[in-house]
Backbone as JSON Lines, residues from 0, in Angstrom:
{"i":0,"aa":"V","n":[91.2,31.55,92.99],"ca":[91.2,32.19,94.25],"c":[91.0,30.81,94.96]}
{"i":1,"aa":"S","n":[91.53,31.46,96.06],"ca":[91.63,30.51,97.41],"c":[90.46,30.12,97.96]}
{"i":2,"aa":"C","n":[89.98,29.29,98.55],"ca":[88.76,28.5,98.82],"c":[89.06,28.51,100.6]}
{"i":3,"aa":"A","n":[90.34,29.12,100.97],"ca":[91.05,29.42,102.46],"c":[89.97,30.86,102.75]}
{"i":4,"aa":"P","n":[89.3,30.55,103.77],"ca":[88.7,31.75,104.58],"c":[89.5,32.8,104.79]}
{"i":5,"aa":"N","n":[88.86,33.79,104.58],"ca":[89.97,35.22,105.5],"c":[89.38,35.66,106.92]}
{"i":6,"aa":"A","n":[88.54,35.07,107.29],"ca":[87.82,34.89,108.55],"c":[86.61,34.23,108.71]}
{"i":7,"aa":"L","n":[86.29,33.84,110.09],"ca":[85.18,32.95,110.5],"c":[84.24,33.82,111.42]}
{"i":8,"aa":"I","n":[83.0,33.52,111.05],"ca":[81.96,34.13,111.84],"c":[80.96,33.06,112.49]}
{"i":9,"aa":"L","n":[81.09,32.74,113.41],"ca":[80.63,31.22,113.91],"c":[79.23,31.55,115.01]}
{"i":10,"aa":"Y","n":[78.29,31.33,114.63],"ca":[76.97,31.34,115.15],"c":[76.58,30.11,115.89]}
{"i":11,"aa":"F","n":[76.94,29.77,117.29],"ca":[76.48,28.88,118.12],"c":[77.1,27.32,117.4]}
{"i":12,"aa":"P","n":[78.42,27.72,117.05],"ca":[78.71,26.34,115.91],"c":[78.86,25.01,116.52]}
{"i":13,"aa":"V","n":[79.09,24.12,116.02],"ca":[79.56,22.65,116.57],"c":[81.23,22.65,116.51]}
{"i":14,"aa":"I","n":[81.44,22.91,117.77],"ca":[82.77,23.27,117.3],"c":[83.77,22.19,118.28]}
{"i":15,"aa":"D","n":[82.94,21.47,118.78],"ca":[83.72,20.2,119.78],"c":[82.92,19.09,119.76]}
{"i":16,"aa":"T","n":[83.12,18.14,118.53],"ca":[82.75,16.76,118.48],"c":[83.08,15.71,119.6]}
{"i":17,"aa":"S","n":[83.64,15.97,120.7],"ca":[84.0,14.89,121.31],"c":[82.54,14.43,122.32]}
{"i":18,"aa":"S","n":[82.91,13.85,123.15],"ca":[81.84,13.12,123.79],"c":[81.13,14.16,125.0]}
{"i":19,"aa":"E","n":[81.83,15.27,125.31],"ca":[81.9,16.44,126.15],"c":[81.11,17.71,124.93]}
{"i":20,"aa":"G","n":[80.69,17.68,123.54],"ca":[80.3,18.24,122.72],"c":[78.99,17.76,122.0]}
{"i":21,"aa":"Y","n":[79.19,18.36,120.52],"ca":[77.65,17.79,119.94],"c":[78.27,16.7,118.62]}
{"i":22,"aa":"G","n":[77.65,15.58,118.34],"ca":[77.54,14.6,117.38],"c":[78.48,13.47,117.47]}
{"i":23,"aa":"N","n":[78.95,13.58,118.7],"ca":[79.97,12.45,118.84],"c":[79.43,10.85,118.69]}
{"i":24,"aa":"A","n":[77.94,10.76,118.99],"ca":[77.19,9.47,118.94],"c":[76.91,9.36,117.21]}
{"i":25,"aa":"K","n":[76.75,10.41,116.69],"ca":[76.93,10.61,115.2],"c":[78.25,9.92,114.52]}
{"i":26,"aa":"I","n":[78.89,10.63,114.64],"ca":[80.11,10.67,114.1],"c":[80.83,9.4,114.52]}
{"i":27,"aa":"G","n":[80.98,9.07,115.67],"ca":[81.44,7.29,116.04],"c":[83.22,7.88,116.24]}
{"i":28,"aa":"T","n":[84.05,6.76,116.6],"ca":[85.35,6.86,116.65],"c":[85.87,7.34,115.86]}
{"i":29,"aa":"R","n":[85.99,8.12,115.03],"ca":[86.74,9.29,114.42],"c":[85.97,10.75,114.41]}
{"i":30,"aa":"W","n":[85.77,11.01,115.7],"ca":[85.08,11.93,115.97],"c":[86.6,13.2,116.14]}
{"i":31,"aa":"E","n":[87.47,12.77,116.35],"ca":[88.5,13.74,116.72],"c":[88.98,14.62,115.04]}
{"i":32,"aa":"E","n":[88.92,13.63,114.12],"ca":[89.04,14.09,112.69],"c":[88.25,15.48,112.37]}
{"i":33,"aa":"L","n":[87.16,15.62,113.06],"ca":[85.96,16.51,112.44],"c":[86.01,17.36,113.52]}
{"i":34,"aa":"S","n":[86.78,17.49,114.93],"ca":[86.48,18.49,115.69],"c":[87.26,19.9,115.46]}
{"i":35,"aa":"P","n":[87.05,20.73,115.25],"ca":[87.58,22.28,115.1],"c":[88.06,22.55,116.24]}
{"i":36,"aa":"L","n":[87.73,22.17,117.29],"ca":[88.48,22.4,118.93],"c":[89.65,21.33,118.74]}
{"i":37,"aa":"H","n":[89.92,20.53,118.1],"ca":[91.08,19.62,118.26],"c":[91.77,19.99,117.05]}
{"i":38,"aa":"H","n":[91.61,20.98,116.03],"ca":[92.69,21.47,115.45],"c":[93.11,22.82,115.17]}
{"i":39,"aa":"V","n":[92.88,23.41,116.5],"ca":[93.34,24.66,116.33],"c":[95.04,24.54,116.54]}
{"i":40,"aa":"R","n":[95.89,25.75,115.5],"ca":[97.02,25.74,115.46],"c":[97.24,27.16,115.03]}
{"i":41,"aa":"A","n":[98.46,27.67,115.1],"ca":[98.82,28.95,114.45],"c":[98.48,29.26,113.3]}
{"i":42,"aa":"D","n":[98.34,30.83,112.68],"ca":[97.61,31.04,111.52],"c":[96.43,30.61,110.87]}
{"i":43,"aa":"L","n":[95.51,30.71,112.23],"ca":[94.47,30.12,111.33],"c":[93.21,31.59,111.04]}
{"i":44,"aa":"P","n":[92.42,31.64,110.67],"ca":[91.86,32.91,110.19],"c":[91.33,33.56,111.57]}
{"i":45,"aa":"P","n":[91.07,34.65,111.62],"ca":[90.6,35.68,112.82],"c":[88.88,34.99,112.63]}
{"i":46,"aa":"T","n":[88.55,34.82,114.19],"ca":[87.35,34.47,114.32],"c":[86.69,35.18,115.44]}
{"i":47,"aa":"I","n":[85.55,35.24,114.86],"ca":[84.41,35.44,116.28],"c":[83.42,34.64,116.15]}
{"i":48,"aa":"I","n":[82.74,34.26,117.8],"ca":[81.86,33.19,117.97],"c":[81.23,34.09,118.9]}
{"i":49,"aa":"F","n":[79.62,33.69,118.27],"ca":[78.63,34.2,119.11],"c":[77.99,32.72,119.88]}
{"i":50,"aa":"H","n":[77.69,32.72,121.25],"ca":[77.24,31.62,121.61],"c":[76.62,31.95,123.31]}
{"i":51,"aa":"G","n":[75.63,31.19,123.46],"ca":[75.13,31.43,124.86],"c":[75.3,30.83,125.85]}
{"i":52,"aa":"T","n":[75.67,30.87,127.14],"ca":[75.82,29.87,128.1],"c":[74.73,29.22,128.25]}
{"i":53,"aa":"G","n":[73.42,29.07,127.93],"ca":[72.66,27.93,128.02],"c":[72.08,27.07,126.96]}
{"i":54,"aa":"D","n":[73.1,27.16,126.11],"ca":[73.06,26.61,125.39],"c":[73.66,24.75,125.37]}
{"i":55,"aa":"T","n":[72.55,23.79,125.28],"ca":[72.56,22.79,125.73],"c":[72.24,21.78,124.44]}
{"i":56,"aa":"T","n":[72.36,22.44,123.11],"ca":[72.69,21.55,121.89],"c":[73.96,21.44,121.65]}
{"i":57,"aa":"T","n":[74.78,22.66,121.34],"ca":[75.84,22.75,121.5],"c":[76.41,23.72,122.21]}
{"i":58,"aa":"P","n":[77.01,22.59,123.5],"ca":[77.44,23.17,124.99],"c":[78.47,24.43,124.56]}
{"i":59,"aa":"F","n":[78.49,25.51,125.23],"ca":[79.21,26.66,125.44],"c":[80.65,26.47,126.01]}
{"i":60,"aa":"K","n":[80.74,25.44,126.85],"ca":[82.2,25.19,127.16],"c":[83.08,24.76,125.76]}
{"i":61,"aa":"G","n":[82.55,24.06,124.88],"ca":[83.74,23.96,123.77],"c":[83.59,25.25,122.75]}
{"i":62,"aa":"A","n":[82.7,26.26,122.69],"ca":[83.4,27.54,122.17],"c":[84.18,28.25,123.2]}
{"i":63,"aa":"K","n":[84.12,28.07,124.3],"ca":[85.02,29.0,125.37],"c":[86.2,28.1,125.49]}
{"i":64,"aa":"A","n":[86.63,26.77,125.06],"ca":[87.42,26.39,124.74],"c":[88.56,26.5,123.23]}
{"i":65,"aa":"F","n":[87.29,26.18,122.66],"ca":[88.26,26.74,121.44],"c":[88.64,28.22,121.08]}
{"i":66,"aa":"H","n":[87.86,29.13,121.65],"ca":[88.54,30.62,121.87],"c":[89.77,30.82,122.44]}
{"i":67,"aa":"E","n":[89.66,30.02,123.58],"ca":[91.14,30.2,124.7],"c":[92.26,29.4,123.81]}
{"i":68,"aa":"A","n":[91.88,27.92,123.0],"ca":[93.06,27.83,122.15],"c":[93.51,28.39,121.12]}
{"i":69,"aa":"M","n":[92.66,29.39,120.69],"ca":[92.94,30.2,119.6],"c":[94.02,31.16,120.28]}
{"i":70,"aa":"L","n":[93.63,31.82,121.22],"ca":[94.24,33.03,121.71],"c":[95.96,32.21,122.06]}
{"i":71,"aa":"K","n":[95.82,30.98,122.61],"ca":[96.74,30.42,123.04],"c":[97.91,30.13,122.21]}
{"i":72,"aa":"A","n":[97.07,29.71,120.88],"ca":[98.15,29.62,119.39],"c":[98.41,31.11,118.94]}
{"i":73,"aa":"G","n":[98.27,31.79,119.55],"ca":[98.37,33.48,119.03],"c":[97.43,33.86,117.53]}
{"i":74,"aa":"N","n":[96.21,33.29,117.85],"ca":[95.34,33.67,116.71],"c":[94.51,34.67,116.99]}
{"i":75,"aa":"R","n":[93.68,35.57,116.24],"ca":[92.72,36.52,116.85],"c":[91.48,35.48,116.86]}
{"i":76,"aa":"S","n":[90.67,35.96,118.24],"ca":[89.68,35.27,118.38],"c":[88.63,36.25,119.55]}
{"i":77,"aa":"E","n":[87.47,36.47,118.94],"ca":[86.52,37.06,119.84],"c":[85.37,36.32,120.36]}
{"i":78,"aa":"L","n":[84.56,36.15,121.58],"ca":[84.08,35.23,122.16],"c":[82.59,36.43,122.36]}
{"i":79,"aa":"V","n":[81.76,36.32,121.92],"ca":[80.33,37.0,121.99],"c":[79.78,36.08,123.05]}
{"i":80,"aa":"V","n":[79.35,36.5,124.62],"ca":[78.71,35.45,125.18],"c":[77.41,36.08,125.68]}
{"i":81,"aa":"N","n":[76.45,35.39,125.36],"ca":[75.07,35.67,125.72],"c":[74.64,34.92,126.91]}
{"i":82,"aa":"E","n":[74.7,35.67,127.86],"ca":[74.38,34.95,129.28],"c":[73.14,34.2,129.62]}
{"i":83,"aa":"G","n":[73.11,32.99,129.64],"ca":[71.67,32.06,129.45],"c":[70.86,31.92,128.36]}
{"i":84,"aa":"G","n":[71.75,32.45,127.04],"ca":[71.14,31.91,126.04],"c":[71.19,30.33,125.49]}
{"i":85,"aa":"A","n":[69.96,30.35,125.01],"ca":[69.98,28.66,124.11],"c":[70.78,29.01,122.95]}
{"i":86,"aa":"H","n":[70.47,27.68,122.39],"ca":[71.07,27.53,121.1],"c":[69.96,28.04,119.78]}
{"i":87,"aa":"G","n":[70.65,29.3,119.59],"ca":[70.14,29.55,118.65],"c":[69.22,31.3,118.76]}
{"i":88,"aa":"Y","n":[69.93,31.57,120.15],"ca":[69.3,32.72,120.77],"c":[69.37,34.31,120.25]}
{"i":89,"aa":"L","n":[70.19,34.51,118.92],"ca":[70.04,35.8,118.46],"c":[68.94,35.69,117.68]}
{"i":90,"aa":"M","n":[68.39,34.77,116.97],"ca":[67.17,34.78,116.2],"c":[66.11,34.86,116.81]}
{"i":91,"aa":"R","n":[65.96,35.15,118.14],"ca":[64.9,35.07,119.0],"c":[64.4,36.3,118.96]}
{"i":92,"aa":"T","n":[65.18,37.18,119.02],"ca":[64.75,38.9,119.25],"c":[65.29,39.48,118.23]}
{"i":93,"aa":"R","n":[64.52,40.41,117.65],"ca":[65.4,41.5,116.78],"c":[66.34,42.09,117.18]}
{"i":94,"aa":"E","n":[66.28,42.71,118.26],"ca":[67.33,43.41,119.01],"c":[68.64,42.75,119.18]}
{"i":95,"aa":"L","n":[68.45,41.16,119.61],"ca":[69.98,40.43,119.55],"c":[70.52,40.2,118.1]}
{"i":96,"aa":"Y","n":[69.44,39.96,117.3],"ca":[69.63,39.65,115.89],"c":[70.64,40.93,114.97]}
{"i":97,"aa":"E","n":[70.17,41.95,115.46],"ca":[70.64,43.38,115.25],"c":[71.94,43.98,116.01]}
{"i":98,"aa":"E","n":[72.28,43.36,116.78],"ca":[73.5,43.53,117.73],"c":[74.42,42.48,116.9]}
{"i":99,"aa":"A","n":[73.87,41.63,116.49],"ca":[74.53,40.53,116.22],"c":[75.53,40.72,114.87]}
{"i":100,"aa":"L","n":[74.33,41.64,113.94],"ca":[74.76,41.94,112.78],"c":[75.87,42.93,112.82]}
{"i":101,"aa":"R","n":[75.74,43.88,113.58],"ca":[76.48,45.07,114.22],"c":[77.42,44.39,114.11]}
{"i":102,"aa":"K","n":[78.01,43.78,115.47],"ca":[79.16,43.24,115.98],"c":[79.96,42.6,114.61]}
{"i":103,"aa":"T","n":[79.02,41.78,113.85],"ca":[79.87,40.8,112.71],"c":[79.83,41.87,111.54]}
{"i":104,"aa":"E","n":[79.6,42.88,111.74],"ca":[80.12,43.71,110.33],"c":[81.28,44.77,110.89]}
{"i":105,"aa":"A","n":[80.83,45.01,111.9],"ca":[82.43,45.92,112.93],"c":[83.76,44.89,113.21]}
{"i":106,"aa":"F","n":[83.13,43.56,113.12],"ca":[84.34,42.51,113.07],"c":[84.85,42.25,111.48]}
{"i":107,"aa":"L","n":[84.29,41.76,110.56],"ca":[84.6,41.78,109.15],"c":[85.49,43.24,108.79]}
{"i":108,"aa":"S","n":[84.75,44.29,109.35],"ca":[85.76,46.06,108.82],"c":[86.96,45.73,109.41]}
{"i":109,"aa":"S","n":[87.23,45.47,110.65],"ca":[88.22,45.56,111.28],"c":[89.55,44.24,110.77]}
{"i":110,"aa":"T","n":[89.13,43.27,110.17],"ca":[89.78,42.42,109.41],"c":[90.1,42.79,107.97]}
{"i":111,"aa":"G","n":[89.7,43.67,107.44],"ca":[89.88,44.19,106.49],"c":[88.75,43.12,105.07]}
{"i":112,"aa":"V","n":[88.45,42.55,105.57],"ca":[87.54,41.96,104.56],"c":[86.87,42.71,103.55]}
{"i":113,"aa":"F","n":[85.82,43.74,104.21],"ca":[85.48,44.62,103.55],"c":[85.11,45.91,104.71]}
{"i":114,"aa":"K","n":[84.9,47.11,103.76],"ca":[84.77,48.3,104.72],"c":[83.27,48.49,104.57]}
{"i":115,"aa":"S","n":[83.03,48.79,105.75],"ca":[81.73,49.22,106.05],"c":[80.75,50.49,105.47]}
{"i":116,"aa":"A","n":[79.76,50.27,105.34],"ca":[78.88,51.33,104.45],"c":[78.85,52.29,105.51]}
{"i":117,"aa":"A","n":[78.84,53.54,104.93],"ca":[78.74,54.97,105.73],"c":[77.41,55.07,106.03]}
{"i":118,"aa":"R","n":[77.18,55.25,107.52],"ca":[76.37,55.59,107.83],"c":[75.48,56.96,108.38]}
C-alpha cells in the first residue's frame, strides 16, 4: 500500500513556513525544506483548503498562495474561504462545522476516494 495520499483535506494548515507564514522562528534557516508552499509541483493530489481571512496564527495569504500555485501547476485545488474567520473558525459553531463536513464529503466523493452514503 502506497503512503502517498490520494487527496488532501487541509483545515487552516501550516502551509508557509517562511517569515511571512508560521513557524519560521522555530524551524530556522532550513524553513524552506518544510514549507509546502515552496514545494508545489505538477501531479500533487487534489486538495481542498478551509481557511479564514482573519487567521493570525497561520496567515490566510499562505493558503491563498498555495492554492494559486497548485492551480498554476495544473493540480486540482479548492479554497473554501471564511471571511474574517480566525484560526479554527469552523470548530466554533455547529453550522460551520457541519458545512465543512458536507464540503469535505463532496470533495472526497468527487475524487473517487469514497462514495457518499445515500441520504
